[in-house]
mmCIF file of C-alpha atoms in Angstrom:
data_model
loop_
_atom_site.group_PDB
_atom_site.id
_atom_site.type_symbol
_atom_site.label_atom_id
_atom_site.label_comp_id
_atom_site.label_asym_id
_atom_site.label_seq_id
_atom_site.Cartn_x
_atom_site.Cartn_y
_atom_site.Cartn_z
ATOM 1 C CA MET A 1 98.713 143.567 146.128
ATOM 2 C CA ALA A 2 96.912 144.049 149.089
ATOM 3 C CA SER A 3 97.541 142.628 152.291
ATOM 4 C CA LYS A 4 95.538 140.631 155.052
ATOM 5 C CA CYS A 5 94.038 142.111 157.507
ATOM 6 C CA THR A 6 94.986 141.067 160.995
ATOM 7 C CA ILE A 7 91.501 138.716 162.255
ATOM 8 C CA GLY A 8 91.039 140.182 165.586
ATOM 9 C CA THR A 9 92.616 143.847 164.804
ATOM 10 C CA SER A 10 89.790 145.712 165.562
ATOM 11 C CA GLY A 11 88.595 147.687 162.773
ATOM 12 C CA GLY A 12 89.959 145.332 160.079
ATOM 13 C CA ILE A 13 88.844 145.080 156.892
ATOM 14 C CA LEU A 14 89.324 141.773 154.770
ATOM 15 C CA THR A 15 90.459 141.757 151.717
ATOM 16 C CA GLY A 16 88.681 139.999 148.959
ATOM 17 C CA GLN A 17 90.630 136.787 149.064
ATOM 18 C CA ALA A 18 90.351 136.711 152.724
ATOM 19 C CA ILE A 19 87.036 136.677 152.864
ATOM 20 C CA ARG A 20 86.508 133.625 150.109
ATOM 21 C CA GLU A 21 90.174 131.584 152.023
ATOM 22 C CA ARG A 22 88.261 132.079 155.208
ATOM 23 C CA GLY A 23 84.127 130.404 153.489
ATOM 24 C CA ILE A 24 81.893 133.560 154.225
ATOM 25 C CA ILE A 25 81.333 133.434 150.835
ATOM 26 C CA GLU A 26 79.431 129.560 149.338
ATOM 27 C CA ARG A 27 79.851 128.817 146.014
ATOM 28 C CA ALA A 28 82.330 132.526 145.821
ATOM 29 C CA SER A 29 84.255 133.177 142.131
ATOM 30 C CA ASP A 30 87.517 134.232 141.974
ATOM 31 C CA SER A 31 86.255 137.147 139.575
ATOM 32 C CA CYS A 32 83.947 138.584 142.215
ATOM 33 C CA CYS A 33 87.082 138.795 145.058
ATOM 34 C CA ARG A 34 87.703 142.941 145.097
ATOM 35 C CA TYR A 35 90.948 143.951 147.699
ATOM 36 C CA ALA A 36 88.437 145.279 150.073
ATOM 37 C CA SER A 37 84.876 143.189 149.646
ATOM 38 C CA TYR A 38 83.056 140.636 147.205
ATOM 39 C CA ASP A 39 80.579 141.213 144.728
ATOM 40 C CA LEU A 40 77.169 139.797 145.656
ATOM 41 C CA ARG A 41 75.511 138.653 142.712
ATOM 42 C CA ILE A 42 71.301 138.530 141.564
ATOM 43 C CA GLY A 43 70.479 133.959 142.251
ATOM 44 C CA GLU A 44 66.769 134.995 141.179
ATOM 45 C CA LEU A 45 64.999 137.730 141.014
ATOM 46 C CA ILE A 46 61.092 138.107 142.536
ATOM 47 C CA GLN A 47 58.472 139.781 140.336
ATOM 48 C CA PRO A 48 56.343 142.076 142.126
ATOM 49 C CA ASP A 49 53.704 139.634 140.876
ATOM 50 C CA GLY A 50 55.149 136.767 143.418
ATOM 51 C CA ASN A 51 56.949 135.257 140.070
ATOM 52 C CA VAL A 52 60.378 133.725 140.055
ATOM 53 C CA VAL A 53 62.756 134.606 137.581
ATOM 54 C CA LEU A 54 66.546 134.460 135.771
ATOM 55 C CA ASP A 55 65.584 137.166 133.679
ATOM 56 C CA TYR A 56 63.659 140.705 135.039
ATOM 57 C CA VAL A 57 63.375 144.033 132.700
ATOM 58 C CA LEU A 58 62.972 147.348 135.463
ATOM 59 C CA PRO A 59 60.620 149.511 134.328
ATOM 60 C CA PRO A 60 61.448 153.203 135.175
ATOM 61 C CA ARG A 61 59.356 153.049 138.558
ATOM 62 C CA GLY A 62 59.630 149.769 138.726
ATOM 63 C CA ILE A 63 60.826 147.871 141.765
ATOM 64 C CA VAL A 64 62.359 143.722 141.610
ATOM 65 C CA GLU A 65 63.178 141.633 145.010
ATOM 66 C CA VAL A 66 66.863 140.214 144.109
ATOM 67 C CA ILE A 67 68.378 137.248 146.285
ATOM 68 C CA SER A 68 71.697 136.295 146.150
ATOM 69 C CA ARG A 69 73.444 133.750 144.068
ATOM 70 C CA GLU A 70 76.089 133.043 147.378
ATOM 71 C CA ARG A 71 75.048 132.012 150.395
ATOM 72 C CA VAL A 72 76.706 134.277 153.759
ATOM 73 C CA ALA A 73 78.330 132.649 156.723
ATOM 74 C CA VAL A 74 79.561 135.593 158.985
ATOM 75 C CA PRO A 75 81.880 134.573 161.246
ATOM 76 C CA ASP A 76 81.266 135.771 165.280
ATOM 77 C CA ASP A 77 84.708 137.215 165.096
ATOM 78 C CA LEU A 78 83.549 139.249 161.769
ATOM 79 C CA VAL A 79 80.678 141.510 160.614
ATOM 80 C CA GLY A 80 79.579 142.866 157.722
ATOM 81 C CA THR A 81 78.514 146.000 155.533
ATOM 82 C CA ALA A 82 76.445 145.733 153.022
ATOM 83 C CA MET A 83 76.890 148.333 149.851
ATOM 84 C CA VAL A 84 75.566 149.327 146.580
ATOM 85 C CA LYS A 85 77.489 148.993 143.423
ATOM 86 C CA THR A 86 77.963 152.140 142.426
ATOM 87 C CA SER A 87 77.891 150.595 138.967
ATOM 88 C CA LEU A 88 73.553 150.051 139.432
ATOM 89 C CA CYS A 89 73.107 154.216 140.835
ATOM 90 C CA ASN A 90 74.749 154.865 137.802
ATOM 91 C CA TYR A 91 71.726 153.831 136.069
ATOM 92 C CA GLY A 92 69.498 154.768 138.378
ATOM 93 C CA ILE A 93 68.892 152.192 140.323
ATOM 94 C CA LEU A 94 68.714 151.897 144.129
ATOM 95 C CA ALA A 95 69.059 148.549 146.283
ATOM 96 C CA LEU A 96 67.172 149.363 149.939
ATOM 97 C CA GLY A 97 68.137 147.298 152.977
ATOM 98 C CA THR A 98 71.812 147.752 152.826
ATOM 99 C CA GLY A 99 73.331 147.767 156.401
ATOM 100 C CA VAL A 100 74.513 145.919 158.963
ATOM 101 C CA ILE A 101 75.186 141.612 157.751
ATOM 102 C CA ASP A 102 75.265 140.583 161.965
ATOM 103 C CA PRO A 103 77.778 138.374 163.294
ATOM 104 C CA GLY A 104 76.086 134.667 162.984
ATOM 105 C CA TRP A 105 74.505 135.540 159.889
ATOM 106 C CA ASP A 106 74.031 132.318 157.635
ATOM 107 C CA GLY A 107 71.792 132.625 154.651
ATOM 108 C CA GLN A 108 71.138 134.504 150.916
ATOM 109 C CA ILE A 109 71.168 138.446 151.152
ATOM 110 C CA SER A 110 68.821 140.190 149.625
ATOM 111 C CA SER A 111 67.496 143.606 148.404
ATOM 112 C CA TYR A 112 64.844 145.450 146.461
ATOM 113 C CA LEU A 113 65.899 147.165 143.205
ATOM 114 C CA ILE A 114 63.984 150.666 142.748
ATOM 115 C CA ASN A 115 64.569 152.108 139.173
ATOM 116 C CA PHE A 116 64.530 156.128 139.643
ATOM 117 C CA GLY A 117 65.873 156.167 136.113
ATOM 118 C CA LYS A 118 64.235 157.215 132.910
ATOM 119 C CA ASN A 119 65.161 154.113 131.061
ATOM 120 C CA PRO A 120 64.213 150.019 131.593
ATOM 121 C CA ARG A 121 67.186 148.231 133.011
ATOM 122 C CA HIS A 122 67.931 144.425 132.615
ATOM 123 C CA LEU A 123 68.601 142.695 135.703
ATOM 124 C CA GLY A 124 69.988 139.180 135.398
ATOM 125 C CA ALA A 125 71.006 136.285 137.254
ATOM 126 C CA GLY A 126 74.956 136.638 137.979
ATOM 127 C CA ASP A 127 74.625 141.001 137.740
ATOM 128 C CA VAL A 128 76.304 142.177 140.588
ATOM 129 C CA PHE A 129 74.171 144.165 142.965
ATOM 130 C CA TYR A 130 75.600 144.556 146.720
ATOM 131 C CA ALA A 131 79.232 144.706 148.207
ATOM 132 C CA PRO A 132 79.246 143.288 151.703
ATOM 133 C CA LEU A 133 82.693 144.758 153.203
ATOM 134 C CA PHE A 134 83.842 141.976 156.382
ATOM 135 C CA ASN A 135 85.458 143.764 159.141
ATOM 136 C CA ALA A 136 87.314 141.986 162.560
ATOM 137 C CA TRP A 137 84.718 142.548 165.160
ATOM 138 C CA THR A 138 86.371 142.175 168.764
ATOM 139 C CA ALA A 139 82.849 141.750 170.482
ATOM 140 C CA HIS A 140 81.809 138.219 171.384
ATOM 141 C CA TYR A 141 78.226 137.704 169.723
ATOM 142 C CA GLN A 142 75.830 135.300 171.407
#
């Protein structure tokens, strides 16, 4: 089993278990803890017409906004990086807005998903869409 990083070590990546133990993810599930990340799940989807739904069939060349079920609270000594799940890419789904989750961020994580595949793809509450990594951050957040 992978060991937890030492908090405060420059560049150290937290394990999924360390992420959970630090309370960074509210409404976390043990099944979503990975060796070096946590799988964020879809909480709700916002259709192009603005309707909020729990399930959506994303057509080819279609777009939908997804908002995480979990709330993410990044402490001042950490920085996160939102990474798209490879499993989505395997179906031709691209997540927009991947990148940095700043120290001090406290809220849900959202993204737009675009279907570049040839087939419609069902998306629903509970499906995984991002895997954030959390690294030690030695600079002071203000």
